[in-house]
Amino acid sequence: MGIGTLAHTVGHLPLNQLTEKLRGRGIDFVQLALGKAISDIDTSLGKLSPGLASHIGEQFNNAGIRIGVLGCYINPIHPDPEQRRREINRFKEHLRYARDFGTSIVATETADLTTYLSQDAERYEAIGWQLFKQTVEELAEEAERWGVHIGLEPVFTHTLSSIEKMVRIMEEVPSSNIGVVFDPVNLLPPSSLDTQEAFLDEAFAAFGDRIVLAHLKDVAVQDGKLIQLRSGQGIFQTKTFLQKLHQAKPGVDISLEQLTDETINETLHYVRNLL
């Protein structure tokens, strides 16, 4: 399994400084959010090209690191139609050039479940879902055109708020180019902290075959609230998760989260020992 992290974990830097700072850290790949990681190149909507994407990919390759996934975390149900269109177009641009960067995955979350609560307290979930479905249909068509994957990341407070909803969107938009970015801590409801293994079994049974990337971090309870931590610092059953992940998707990439520049090495060592 490839182990990586967010490229901007080490800062928002010029491309050459960024790749040099990541070189030799023991990571196999990065999840690259262009605007968050690269400070000296304009990668805003309309600026990407095959040449620019290849150049960025080559700089990472020269540092011994591949780009495992592009992070393009848009709001697919944005209440402002013009802003939603801009974000959809940005995601589609990432899909078009993903392979020039050296990857085949573009990932996003799915915005707050309560986005339309103030508009309609009874139907807000249905309103958000309909917009989300329309967006995914459009993005799936683009992904199919370019032979790449959309990585949808469910989060228990977002539009994709449960295992059941992840299955539902794949049934309602039956494209094989839709994959799952599985972050178990993000999807784990607070009520399931004491039944983590059952939750994991349910998730892997539901969409284990569609996982294209895993995220890994830890969780703890503090003052009655959940807080997210780097792996090995909380109560998440990391070893159990990694065993089940290996059974479902041997060789899948794992991106470590909640890291800082100073904690990359220690956390990598911890996770590699579990593997």
PDB file of C-alpha atoms in Angstrom:
ATOM      1  CA  MET A   1       0.000   0.000   0.000  1.00  0.00           C
ATOM      2  CA  GLY A   2       1.275   3.472  -0.874  1.00  0.00           C
ATOM      3  CA  ILE A   3       1.462   5.896   2.052  1.00  0.00           C
ATOM      4  CA  GLY A   4       1.167   9.615   1.432  1.00  0.00           C
ATOM      5  CA  THR A   5      -0.205  12.868   2.750  1.00  0.00           C
ATOM      6  CA  LEU A   6      -1.503  16.252   1.652  1.00  0.00           C
ATOM      7  CA  ALA A   7       1.170  18.145  -0.274  1.00  0.00           C
ATOM      8  CA  HIS A   8       0.371  21.353   1.643  1.00  0.00           C
ATOM      9  CA  THR A   9       1.172  19.639   4.955  1.00  0.00           C
ATOM     10  CA  VAL A  10       4.640  21.166   4.574  1.00  0.00           C
ATOM     11  CA  GLY A  11       3.314  24.573   3.538  1.00  0.00           C
ATOM     12  CA  HIS A  12       2.084  26.785   0.694  1.00  0.00           C
ATOM     13  CA  LEU A  13       5.316  27.109  -1.238  1.00  0.00           C
ATOM     14  CA  PRO A  14       6.875  27.653  -4.659  1.00  0.00           C
ATOM     15  CA  LEU A  15       6.816  24.356  -6.569  1.00  0.00           C
ATOM     16  CA  ASN A  16      10.548  23.653  -6.365  1.00  0.00           C
ATOM     17  CA  GLN A  17      10.669  24.395  -2.628  1.00  0.00           C
ATOM     18  CA  LEU A  18       7.570  22.277  -2.051  1.00  0.00           C
ATOM     19  CA  THR A  19       8.953  19.199  -3.780  1.00  0.00           C
ATOM     20  CA  GLU A  20      12.367  19.610  -2.131  1.00  0.00           C
ATOM     21  CA  LYS A  21      10.748  19.825   1.284  1.00  0.00           C
ATOM     22  CA  LEU A  22       8.796  16.617   0.605  1.00  0.00           C
ATOM     23  CA  ARG A  23      11.791  14.775  -0.856  1.00  0.00           C
ATOM     24  CA  GLY A  24      13.229  12.063   1.354  1.00  0.00           C
ATOM     25  CA  ARG A  25      10.387  12.115   3.870  1.00  0.00           C
ATOM     26  CA  GLY A  26       9.422   8.508   3.166  1.00  0.00           C
ATOM     27  CA  ILE A  27       6.104   9.256   1.499  1.00  0.00           C
ATOM     28  CA  ASP A  28       5.136   7.470  -1.704  1.00  0.00           C
ATOM     29  CA  PHE A  29       2.645  10.009  -3.029  1.00  0.00           C
ATOM     30  CA  VAL A  30       0.839  13.256  -2.296  1.00  0.00           C
ATOM     31  CA  GLN A  31      -2.740  14.389  -2.468  1.00  0.00           C
ATOM     32  CA  LEU A  32      -2.259  17.645  -4.338  1.00  0.00           C
ATOM     33  CA  ALA A  33      -4.646  20.564  -3.885  1.00  0.00           C
ATOM     34  CA  LEU A  34      -3.046  22.940  -6.347  1.00  0.00           C
ATOM     35  CA  GLY A  35      -4.040  26.278  -4.843  1.00  0.00           C
ATOM     36  CA  LYS A  36      -3.266  25.194  -1.278  1.00  0.00           C
ATOM     37  CA  ALA A  37       0.170  23.770  -2.046  1.00  0.00           C
ATOM     38  CA  ILE A  38       1.781  25.712  -4.914  1.00  0.00           C
ATOM     39  CA  SER A  39       2.329  29.422  -4.370  1.00  0.00           C
ATOM     40  CA  ASP A  40       4.226  30.516  -7.497  1.00  0.00           C
ATOM     41  CA  ILE A  41       1.968  29.181 -10.271  1.00  0.00           C
ATOM     42  CA  ASP A  42      -1.522  30.423 -11.104  1.00  0.00           C
ATOM     43  CA  THR A  43      -3.654  27.267 -11.242  1.00  0.00           C
ATOM     44  CA  SER A  44      -7.023  29.015 -11.102  1.00  0.00           C
ATOM     45  CA  LEU A  45      -9.881  28.128 -13.452  1.00  0.00           C
ATOM     46  CA  GLY A  46      -8.819  28.262 -17.082  1.00  0.00           C
ATOM     47  CA  LYS A  47      -5.067  28.238 -16.419  1.00  0.00           C
ATOM     48  CA  LEU A  48      -4.355  24.498 -16.567  1.00  0.00           C
ATOM     49  CA  SER A  49      -2.912  22.873 -19.684  1.00  0.00           C
ATOM     50  CA  PRO A  50      -1.286  19.533 -20.544  1.00  0.00           C
ATOM     51  CA  GLY A  51       2.114  21.188 -20.472  1.00  0.00           C
ATOM     52  CA  LEU A  52       1.656  22.824 -17.068  1.00  0.00           C
ATOM     53  CA  ALA A  53       0.207  19.653 -15.569  1.00  0.00           C
ATOM     54  CA  SER A  54       3.091  17.577 -16.947  1.00  0.00           C
ATOM     55  CA  HIS A  55       5.628  20.077 -15.600  1.00  0.00           C
ATOM     56  CA  ILE A  56       4.145  19.903 -12.100  1.00  0.00           C
ATOM     57  CA  GLY A  57       3.994  16.114 -12.255  1.00  0.00           C
ATOM     58  CA  GLU A  58       7.626  15.919 -13.377  1.00  0.00           C
ATOM     59  CA  GLN A  59       8.815  18.034 -10.439  1.00  0.00           C
ATOM     60  CA  PHE A  60       7.188  15.611  -8.001  1.00  0.00           C
ATOM     61  CA  ASN A  61       8.542  12.607  -9.900  1.00  0.00           C
ATOM     62  CA  ASN A  62      12.045  14.074  -9.749  1.00  0.00           C
ATOM     63  CA  ALA A  63      11.655  14.194  -5.967  1.00  0.00           C
ATOM     64  CA  GLY A  64      10.696  10.514  -5.934  1.00  0.00           C
ATOM     65  CA  ILE A  65       7.029  11.226  -5.198  1.00  0.00           C
ATOM     66  CA  ARG A  66       4.028  10.668  -7.410  1.00  0.00           C
ATOM     67  CA  ILE A  67       0.808  12.644  -7.449  1.00  0.00           C
ATOM     68  CA  GLY A  68      -1.675  10.029  -6.259  1.00  0.00           C
ATOM     69  CA  VAL A  69      -4.783  12.208  -6.357  1.00  0.00           C
ATOM     70  CA  LEU A  70      -5.810  15.762  -7.125  1.00  0.00           C
ATOM     71  CA  GLY A  71      -7.815  17.364  -4.342  1.00  0.00           C
ATOM     72  CA  CYS A  72     -10.439  19.683  -5.811  1.00  0.00           C
ATOM     73  CA  TYR A  73     -12.807  20.172  -2.901  1.00  0.00           C
ATOM     74  CA  ILE A  74     -15.747  22.029  -4.397  1.00  0.00           C
ATOM     75  CA  ASN A  75     -19.227  22.742  -3.043  1.00  0.00           C
ATOM     76  CA  PRO A  76     -21.386  20.708  -5.463  1.00  0.00           C
ATOM     77  CA  ILE A  77     -24.615  22.168  -4.027  1.00  0.00           C
ATOM     78  CA  HIS A  78     -23.595  25.810  -3.649  1.00  0.00           C
ATOM     79  CA  PRO A  79     -26.703  28.017  -3.238  1.00  0.00           C
ATOM     80  CA  ASP A  80     -25.365  30.575  -5.721  1.00  0.00           C
ATOM     81  CA  PRO A  81     -25.856  29.032  -9.196  1.00  0.00           C
ATOM     82  CA  GLU A  82     -23.021  31.088 -10.699  1.00  0.00           C
ATOM     83  CA  GLN A  83     -20.567  30.049  -8.001  1.00  0.00           C
ATOM     84  CA  ARG A  84     -21.697  26.439  -8.285  1.00  0.00           C
ATOM     85  CA  ARG A  85     -21.079  26.554 -12.024  1.00  0.00           C
ATOM     86  CA  ARG A  86     -17.564  27.948 -11.497  1.00  0.00           C
ATOM     87  CA  GLU A  87     -16.761  25.180  -9.033  1.00  0.00           C
ATOM     88  CA  ILE A  88     -18.168  22.472 -11.298  1.00  0.00           C
ATOM     89  CA  ASN A  89     -16.138  23.829 -14.191  1.00  0.00           C
ATOM     90  CA  ARG A  90     -12.997  23.821 -12.046  1.00  0.00           C
ATOM     91  CA  PHE A  91     -13.553  20.191 -11.115  1.00  0.00           C
ATOM     92  CA  LYS A  92     -14.134  19.274 -14.755  1.00  0.00           C
ATOM     93  CA  GLU A  93     -10.888  21.007 -15.683  1.00  0.00           C
ATOM     94  CA  HIS A  94      -9.074  18.885 -13.099  1.00  0.00           C
ATOM     95  CA  LEU A  95     -10.656  15.764 -14.602  1.00  0.00           C
ATOM     96  CA  ARG A  96      -9.472  16.720 -18.095  1.00  0.00           C
ATOM     97  CA  TYR A  97      -5.839  17.144 -17.043  1.00  0.00           C
ATOM     98  CA  ALA A  98      -5.608  14.552 -14.263  1.00  0.00           C
ATOM     99  CA  ARG A  99      -3.596  12.077 -16.336  1.00  0.00           C
ATOM    100  CA  ASP A 100      -1.158  14.801 -17.366  1.00  0.00           C
ATOM    101  CA  PHE A 101      -0.423  15.264 -13.662  1.00  0.00           C
ATOM    102  CA  GLY A 102       0.152  11.503 -13.430  1.00  0.00           C
ATOM    103  CA  THR A 103      -3.022  10.494 -11.625  1.00  0.00           C
ATOM    104  CA  SER A 104      -6.504   9.277 -12.509  1.00  0.00           C
ATOM    105  CA  ILE A 105      -8.401  10.497  -9.412  1.00  0.00           C
ATOM    106  CA  VAL A 106      -9.929  13.877  -8.590  1.00  0.00           C
ATOM    107  CA  ALA A 107     -11.476  14.026  -5.127  1.00  0.00           C
ATOM    108  CA  THR A 108     -14.094  16.164  -3.398  1.00  0.00           C
ATOM    109  CA  GLU A 109     -16.343  16.241  -0.363  1.00  0.00           C
ATOM    110  CA  THR A 110     -20.035  17.077  -0.752  1.00  0.00           C
ATOM    111  CA  ALA A 111     -20.899  20.195   1.332  1.00  0.00           C
ATOM    112  CA  ASP A 112     -22.933  20.614   4.505  1.00  0.00           C
ATOM    113  CA  LEU A 113     -26.078  18.563   4.900  1.00  0.00           C
ATOM    114  CA  THR A 114     -27.855  21.637   6.330  1.00  0.00           C
ATOM    115  CA  THR A 115     -27.060  23.960   3.405  1.00  0.00           C
ATOM    116  CA  TYR A 116     -30.752  24.485   2.578  1.00  0.00           C
ATOM    117  CA  LEU A 117     -32.134  24.212   6.121  1.00  0.00           C
ATOM    118  CA  SER A 118     -33.011  27.902   6.370  1.00  0.00           C
ATOM    119  CA  GLN A 119     -34.732  27.757   2.993  1.00  0.00           C
ATOM    120  CA  ASP A 120     -36.934  24.736   3.758  1.00  0.00           C
ATOM    121  CA  ALA A 121     -36.729  23.044   7.155  1.00  0.00           C
ATOM    122  CA  GLU A 122     -38.688  20.018   5.956  1.00  0.00           C
ATOM    123  CA  ARG A 123     -37.197  19.430   2.520  1.00  0.00           C
ATOM    124  CA  TYR A 124     -33.658  20.742   2.882  1.00  0.00           C
ATOM    125  CA  GLU A 125     -32.067  17.305   2.532  1.00  0.00           C
ATOM    126  CA  ALA A 126     -34.061  16.528  -0.606  1.00  0.00           C
ATOM    127  CA  ILE A 127     -33.180  19.899  -2.152  1.00  0.00           C
ATOM    128  CA  GLY A 128     -29.477  19.381  -1.493  1.00  0.00           C
ATOM    129  CA  TRP A 129     -29.602  15.814  -2.761  1.00  0.00           C
ATOM    130  CA  GLN A 130     -31.232  16.758  -6.047  1.00  0.00           C
ATOM    131  CA  LEU A 131     -28.579  19.396  -6.742  1.00  0.00           C
ATOM    132  CA  PHE A 132     -25.849  16.995  -5.705  1.00  0.00           C
ATOM    133  CA  LYS A 133     -27.151  14.292  -8.011  1.00  0.00           C
ATOM    134  CA  GLN A 134     -27.288  16.739 -10.936  1.00  0.00           C
ATOM    135  CA  THR A 135     -23.696  17.769 -10.273  1.00  0.00           C
ATOM    136  CA  VAL A 136     -22.443  14.190 -10.008  1.00  0.00           C
ATOM    137  CA  GLU A 137     -24.213  13.246 -13.234  1.00  0.00           C
ATOM    138  CA  GLU A 138     -22.415  16.054 -15.063  1.00  0.00           C
ATOM    139  CA  LEU A 139     -19.049  15.255 -13.504  1.00  0.00           C
ATOM    140  CA  ALA A 140     -19.446  11.532 -14.214  1.00  0.00           C
ATOM    141  CA  GLU A 141     -20.021  12.257 -17.885  1.00  0.00           C
ATOM    142  CA  GLU A 142     -16.777  14.273 -17.969  1.00  0.00           C
ATOM    143  CA  ALA A 143     -14.854  11.595 -16.062  1.00  0.00           C
ATOM    144  CA  GLU A 144     -16.045   8.929 -18.498  1.00  0.00           C
ATOM    145  CA  ARG A 145     -14.939  11.078 -21.414  1.00  0.00           C
ATOM    146  CA  TRP A 146     -11.374  11.258 -20.067  1.00  0.00           C
ATOM    147  CA  GLY A 147     -11.149   7.814 -18.482  1.00  0.00           C
ATOM    148  CA  VAL A 148     -10.552   9.039 -14.929  1.00  0.00           C
ATOM    149  CA  HIS A 149     -12.215   8.668 -11.528  1.00  0.00           C
ATOM    150  CA  ILE A 150     -14.255  10.992  -9.360  1.00  0.00           C
ATOM    151  CA  GLY A 151     -13.405  10.324  -5.722  1.00  0.00           C
ATOM    152  CA  LEU A 152     -16.425  11.151  -3.544  1.00  0.00           C
ATOM    153  CA  GLU A 153     -15.680  11.439   0.159  1.00  0.00           C
ATOM    154  CA  PRO A 154     -18.665  10.831   2.464  1.00  0.00           C
ATOM    155  CA  VAL A 155     -18.728  12.720   5.785  1.00  0.00           C
ATOM    156  CA  PHE A 156     -21.434  12.187   8.399  1.00  0.00           C
ATOM    157  CA  THR A 157     -22.309  15.932   8.468  1.00  0.00           C
ATOM    158  CA  HIS A 158     -22.330  16.375   4.665  1.00  0.00           C
ATOM    159  CA  THR A 159     -24.729  15.641   1.812  1.00  0.00           C
ATOM    160  CA  LEU A 160     -23.154  12.186   1.573  1.00  0.00           C
ATOM    161  CA  SER A 161     -23.705  11.634   5.289  1.00  0.00           C
ATOM    162  CA  SER A 162     -23.902   7.853   5.580  1.00  0.00           C
ATOM    163  CA  ILE A 163     -22.983   4.507   4.130  1.00  0.00           C
ATOM    164  CA  GLU A 164     -26.500   4.238   2.717  1.00  0.00           C
ATOM    165  CA  LYS A 165     -26.226   7.561   0.890  1.00  0.00           C
ATOM    166  CA  MET A 166     -22.894   6.600  -0.636  1.00  0.00           C
ATOM    167  CA  VAL A 167     -24.548   3.487  -2.028  1.00  0.00           C
ATOM    168  CA  ARG A 168     -27.549   5.528  -3.151  1.00  0.00           C
ATOM    169  CA  ILE A 169     -25.554   7.987  -5.268  1.00  0.00           C
ATOM    170  CA  MET A 170     -23.737   5.129  -6.997  1.00  0.00           C
ATOM    171  CA  GLU A 171     -27.090   3.507  -7.762  1.00  0.00           C
ATOM    172  CA  GLU A 172     -28.730   6.725  -8.979  1.00  0.00           C
ATOM    173  CA  VAL A 173     -25.693   7.698 -11.066  1.00  0.00           C
ATOM    174  CA  PRO A 174     -24.537   4.254 -12.252  1.00  0.00           C
ATOM    175  CA  SER A 175     -21.132   5.258 -13.579  1.00  0.00           C
ATOM    176  CA  SER A 176     -18.128   3.034 -12.975  1.00  0.00           C
ATOM    177  CA  ASN A 177     -16.019   6.216 -12.948  1.00  0.00           C
ATOM    178  CA  ILE A 178     -17.402   7.159  -9.524  1.00  0.00           C
ATOM    179  CA  GLY A 179     -15.224   5.921  -6.681  1.00  0.00           C
ATOM    180  CA  VAL A 180     -15.127   6.285  -2.918  1.00  0.00           C
ATOM    181  CA  VAL A 181     -12.547   8.184  -0.915  1.00  0.00           C
ATOM    182  CA  PHE A 182     -13.011   6.344   2.369  1.00  0.00           C
ATOM    183  CA  ASP A 183     -12.109   8.280   5.480  1.00  0.00           C
ATOM    184  CA  PRO A 184     -13.626   6.134   8.228  1.00  0.00           C
ATOM    185  CA  VAL A 185     -13.221   8.811  10.895  1.00  0.00           C
ATOM    186  CA  ASN A 186     -15.124  11.357   8.784  1.00  0.00           C
ATOM    187  CA  LEU A 187     -17.952   8.912   8.152  1.00  0.00           C
ATOM    188  CA  LEU A 188     -18.046   7.324  11.607  1.00  0.00           C
ATOM    189  CA  PRO A 189     -21.111   8.629  13.511  1.00  0.00           C
ATOM    190  CA  PRO A 190     -20.440   9.516  17.168  1.00  0.00           C
ATOM    191  CA  SER A 191     -22.938   6.792  18.113  1.00  0.00           C
ATOM    192  CA  SER A 192     -20.680   4.165  16.515  1.00  0.00           C
ATOM    193  CA  LEU A 193     -17.511   4.871  18.488  1.00  0.00           C
ATOM    194  CA  ASP A 194     -18.157   1.786  20.628  1.00  0.00           C
ATOM    195  CA  THR A 195     -19.022  -0.407  17.629  1.00  0.00           C
ATOM    196  CA  GLN A 196     -16.282   0.564  15.218  1.00  0.00           C
ATOM    197  CA  GLU A 197     -15.644  -2.894  13.820  1.00  0.00           C
ATOM    198  CA  ALA A 198     -19.325  -3.400  12.980  1.00  0.00           C
ATOM    199  CA  PHE A 199     -19.343   0.025  11.278  1.00  0.00           C
ATOM    200  CA  LEU A 200     -16.252  -0.878   9.253  1.00  0.00           C
ATOM    201  CA  ASP A 201     -17.711  -4.240   8.225  1.00  0.00           C
ATOM    202  CA  GLU A 202     -20.892  -2.516   7.041  1.00  0.00           C
ATOM    203  CA  ALA A 203     -18.950   0.069   5.054  1.00  0.00           C
ATOM    204  CA  PHE A 204     -16.651  -2.431   3.346  1.00  0.00           C
ATOM    205  CA  ALA A 205     -19.608  -4.679   2.493  1.00  0.00           C
ATOM    206  CA  ALA A 206     -21.474  -1.716   0.992  1.00  0.00           C
ATOM    207  CA  PHE A 207     -18.758  -0.059  -1.114  1.00  0.00           C
ATOM    208  CA  GLY A 208     -15.413  -1.755  -0.460  1.00  0.00           C
ATOM    209  CA  ASP A 209     -15.070  -2.663  -4.125  1.00  0.00           C
ATOM    210  CA  ARG A 210     -15.423   1.015  -5.134  1.00  0.00           C
ATOM    211  CA  ILE A 211     -12.734   2.504  -2.873  1.00  0.00           C
ATOM    212  CA  VAL A 212     -10.124   4.421  -4.893  1.00  0.00           C
ATOM    213  CA  LEU A 213      -8.306   6.076  -1.990  1.00  0.00           C
ATOM    214  CA  ALA A 214      -8.280   5.852   1.802  1.00  0.00           C
ATOM    215  CA  HIS A 215      -7.741   8.675   4.262  1.00  0.00           C
ATOM    216  CA  LEU A 216      -6.351   7.889   7.695  1.00  0.00           C
ATOM    217  CA  LYS A 217      -6.444   9.801  10.941  1.00  0.00           C
ATOM    218  CA  ASP A 218      -7.592   9.266  14.537  1.00  0.00           C
ATOM    219  CA  VAL A 219     -10.390  10.479  16.776  1.00  0.00           C
ATOM    220  CA  ALA A 220     -10.903  11.171  20.479  1.00  0.00           C
ATOM    221  CA  VAL A 221     -13.632  12.533  22.723  1.00  0.00           C
ATOM    222  CA  GLN A 222     -12.848  15.763  24.529  1.00  0.00           C
ATOM    223  CA  ASP A 223     -15.386  17.636  26.643  1.00  0.00           C
ATOM    224  CA  GLY A 224     -18.117  15.567  25.055  1.00  0.00           C
ATOM    225  CA  LYS A 225     -17.088  16.466  21.505  1.00  0.00           C
ATOM    226  CA  LEU A 226     -15.184  14.536  18.862  1.00  0.00           C
ATOM    227  CA  ILE A 227     -11.765  15.868  17.948  1.00  0.00           C
ATOM    228  CA  GLN A 228      -9.633  14.659  15.072  1.00  0.00           C
ATOM    229  CA  LEU A 229      -5.996  13.737  15.620  1.00  0.00           C
ATOM    230  CA  ARG A 230      -3.140  12.163  13.714  1.00  0.00           C
ATOM    231  CA  SER A 231      -3.016   8.384  13.668  1.00  0.00           C
ATOM    232  CA  GLY A 232      -1.958   6.710  16.896  1.00  0.00           C
ATOM    233  CA  GLN A 233      -3.164   9.499  19.161  1.00  0.00           C
ATOM    234  CA  GLY A 234      -6.805   8.510  19.739  1.00  0.00           C
ATOM    235  CA  ILE A 235      -9.286   5.654  19.983  1.00  0.00           C
ATOM    236  CA  PHE A 236      -9.842   4.746  16.340  1.00  0.00           C
ATOM    237  CA  GLN A 237      -9.140   1.074  15.629  1.00  0.00           C
ATOM    238  CA  THR A 238      -6.445   1.802  13.071  1.00  0.00           C
ATOM    239  CA  LYS A 239      -4.949  -1.689  12.847  1.00  0.00           C
ATOM    240  CA  THR A 240      -8.363  -3.284  12.324  1.00  0.00           C
ATOM    241  CA  PHE A 241      -9.180  -0.752   9.609  1.00  0.00           C
ATOM    242  CA  LEU A 242      -5.897  -1.359   7.790  1.00  0.00           C
ATOM    243  CA  GLN A 243      -6.410  -5.126   7.875  1.00  0.00           C
ATOM    244  CA  LYS A 244      -9.910  -4.820   6.431  1.00  0.00           C
ATOM    245  CA  LEU A 245      -8.734  -2.278   3.855  1.00  0.00           C
ATOM    246  CA  HIS A 246      -5.958  -4.615   2.698  1.00  0.00           C
ATOM    247  CA  GLN A 247      -8.470  -7.446   2.302  1.00  0.00           C
ATOM    248  CA  ALA A 248     -10.854  -5.269   0.301  1.00  0.00           C
ATOM    249  CA  LYS A 249      -8.343  -3.272  -1.756  1.00  0.00           C
ATOM    250  CA  PRO A 250      -4.767  -4.588  -1.582  1.00  0.00           C
ATOM    251  CA  GLY A 251      -2.350  -1.915  -2.735  1.00  0.00           C
ATOM    252  CA  VAL A 252      -4.753   1.018  -2.446  1.00  0.00           C
ATOM    253  CA  ASP A 253      -3.163   4.349  -1.535  1.00  0.00           C
ATOM    254  CA  ILE A 254      -3.570   5.696   2.013  1.00  0.00           C
ATOM    255  CA  SER A 255      -3.301   9.430   2.638  1.00  0.00           C
ATOM    256  CA  LEU A 256      -2.424  10.417   6.219  1.00  0.00           C
ATOM    257  CA  GLU A 257      -4.258  13.447   7.619  1.00  0.00           C
ATOM    258  CA  GLN A 258      -4.025  15.811  10.584  1.00  0.00           C
ATOM    259  CA  LEU A 259      -0.254  15.959  10.136  1.00  0.00           C
ATOM    260  CA  THR A 260       2.183  18.836  10.426  1.00  0.00           C
ATOM    261  CA  ASP A 261       5.625  19.131   8.902  1.00  0.00           C
ATOM    262  CA  GLU A 262       7.031  18.035  12.257  1.00  0.00           C
ATOM    263  CA  THR A 263       4.851  14.929  12.698  1.00  0.00           C
ATOM    264  CA  ILE A 264       5.115  13.350   9.236  1.00  0.00           C
ATOM    265  CA  ASN A 265       8.032  11.053  10.055  1.00  0.00           C
ATOM    266  CA  GLU A 266       6.665   9.766  13.369  1.00  0.00           C
ATOM    267  CA  THR A 267       3.195   9.075  11.969  1.00  0.00           C
ATOM    268  CA  LEU A 268       4.575   7.369   8.867  1.00  0.00           C
ATOM    269  CA  HIS A 269       6.650   5.101  11.102  1.00  0.00           C
ATOM    270  CA  TYR A 270       3.604   4.261  13.226  1.00  0.00           C
ATOM    271  CA  VAL A 271       1.397   3.366  10.240  1.00  0.00           C
ATOM    272  CA  ARG A 272       4.105   1.404   8.400  1.00  0.00           C
ATOM    273  CA  ASN A 273       4.665  -0.692  11.525  1.00  0.00           C
ATOM    274  CA  LEU A 274       0.961  -1.564  11.580  1.00  0.00           C
ATOM    275  CA  LEU A 275       1.097  -2.579   7.941  1.00  0.00           C
TER     276      LEU A 275
END
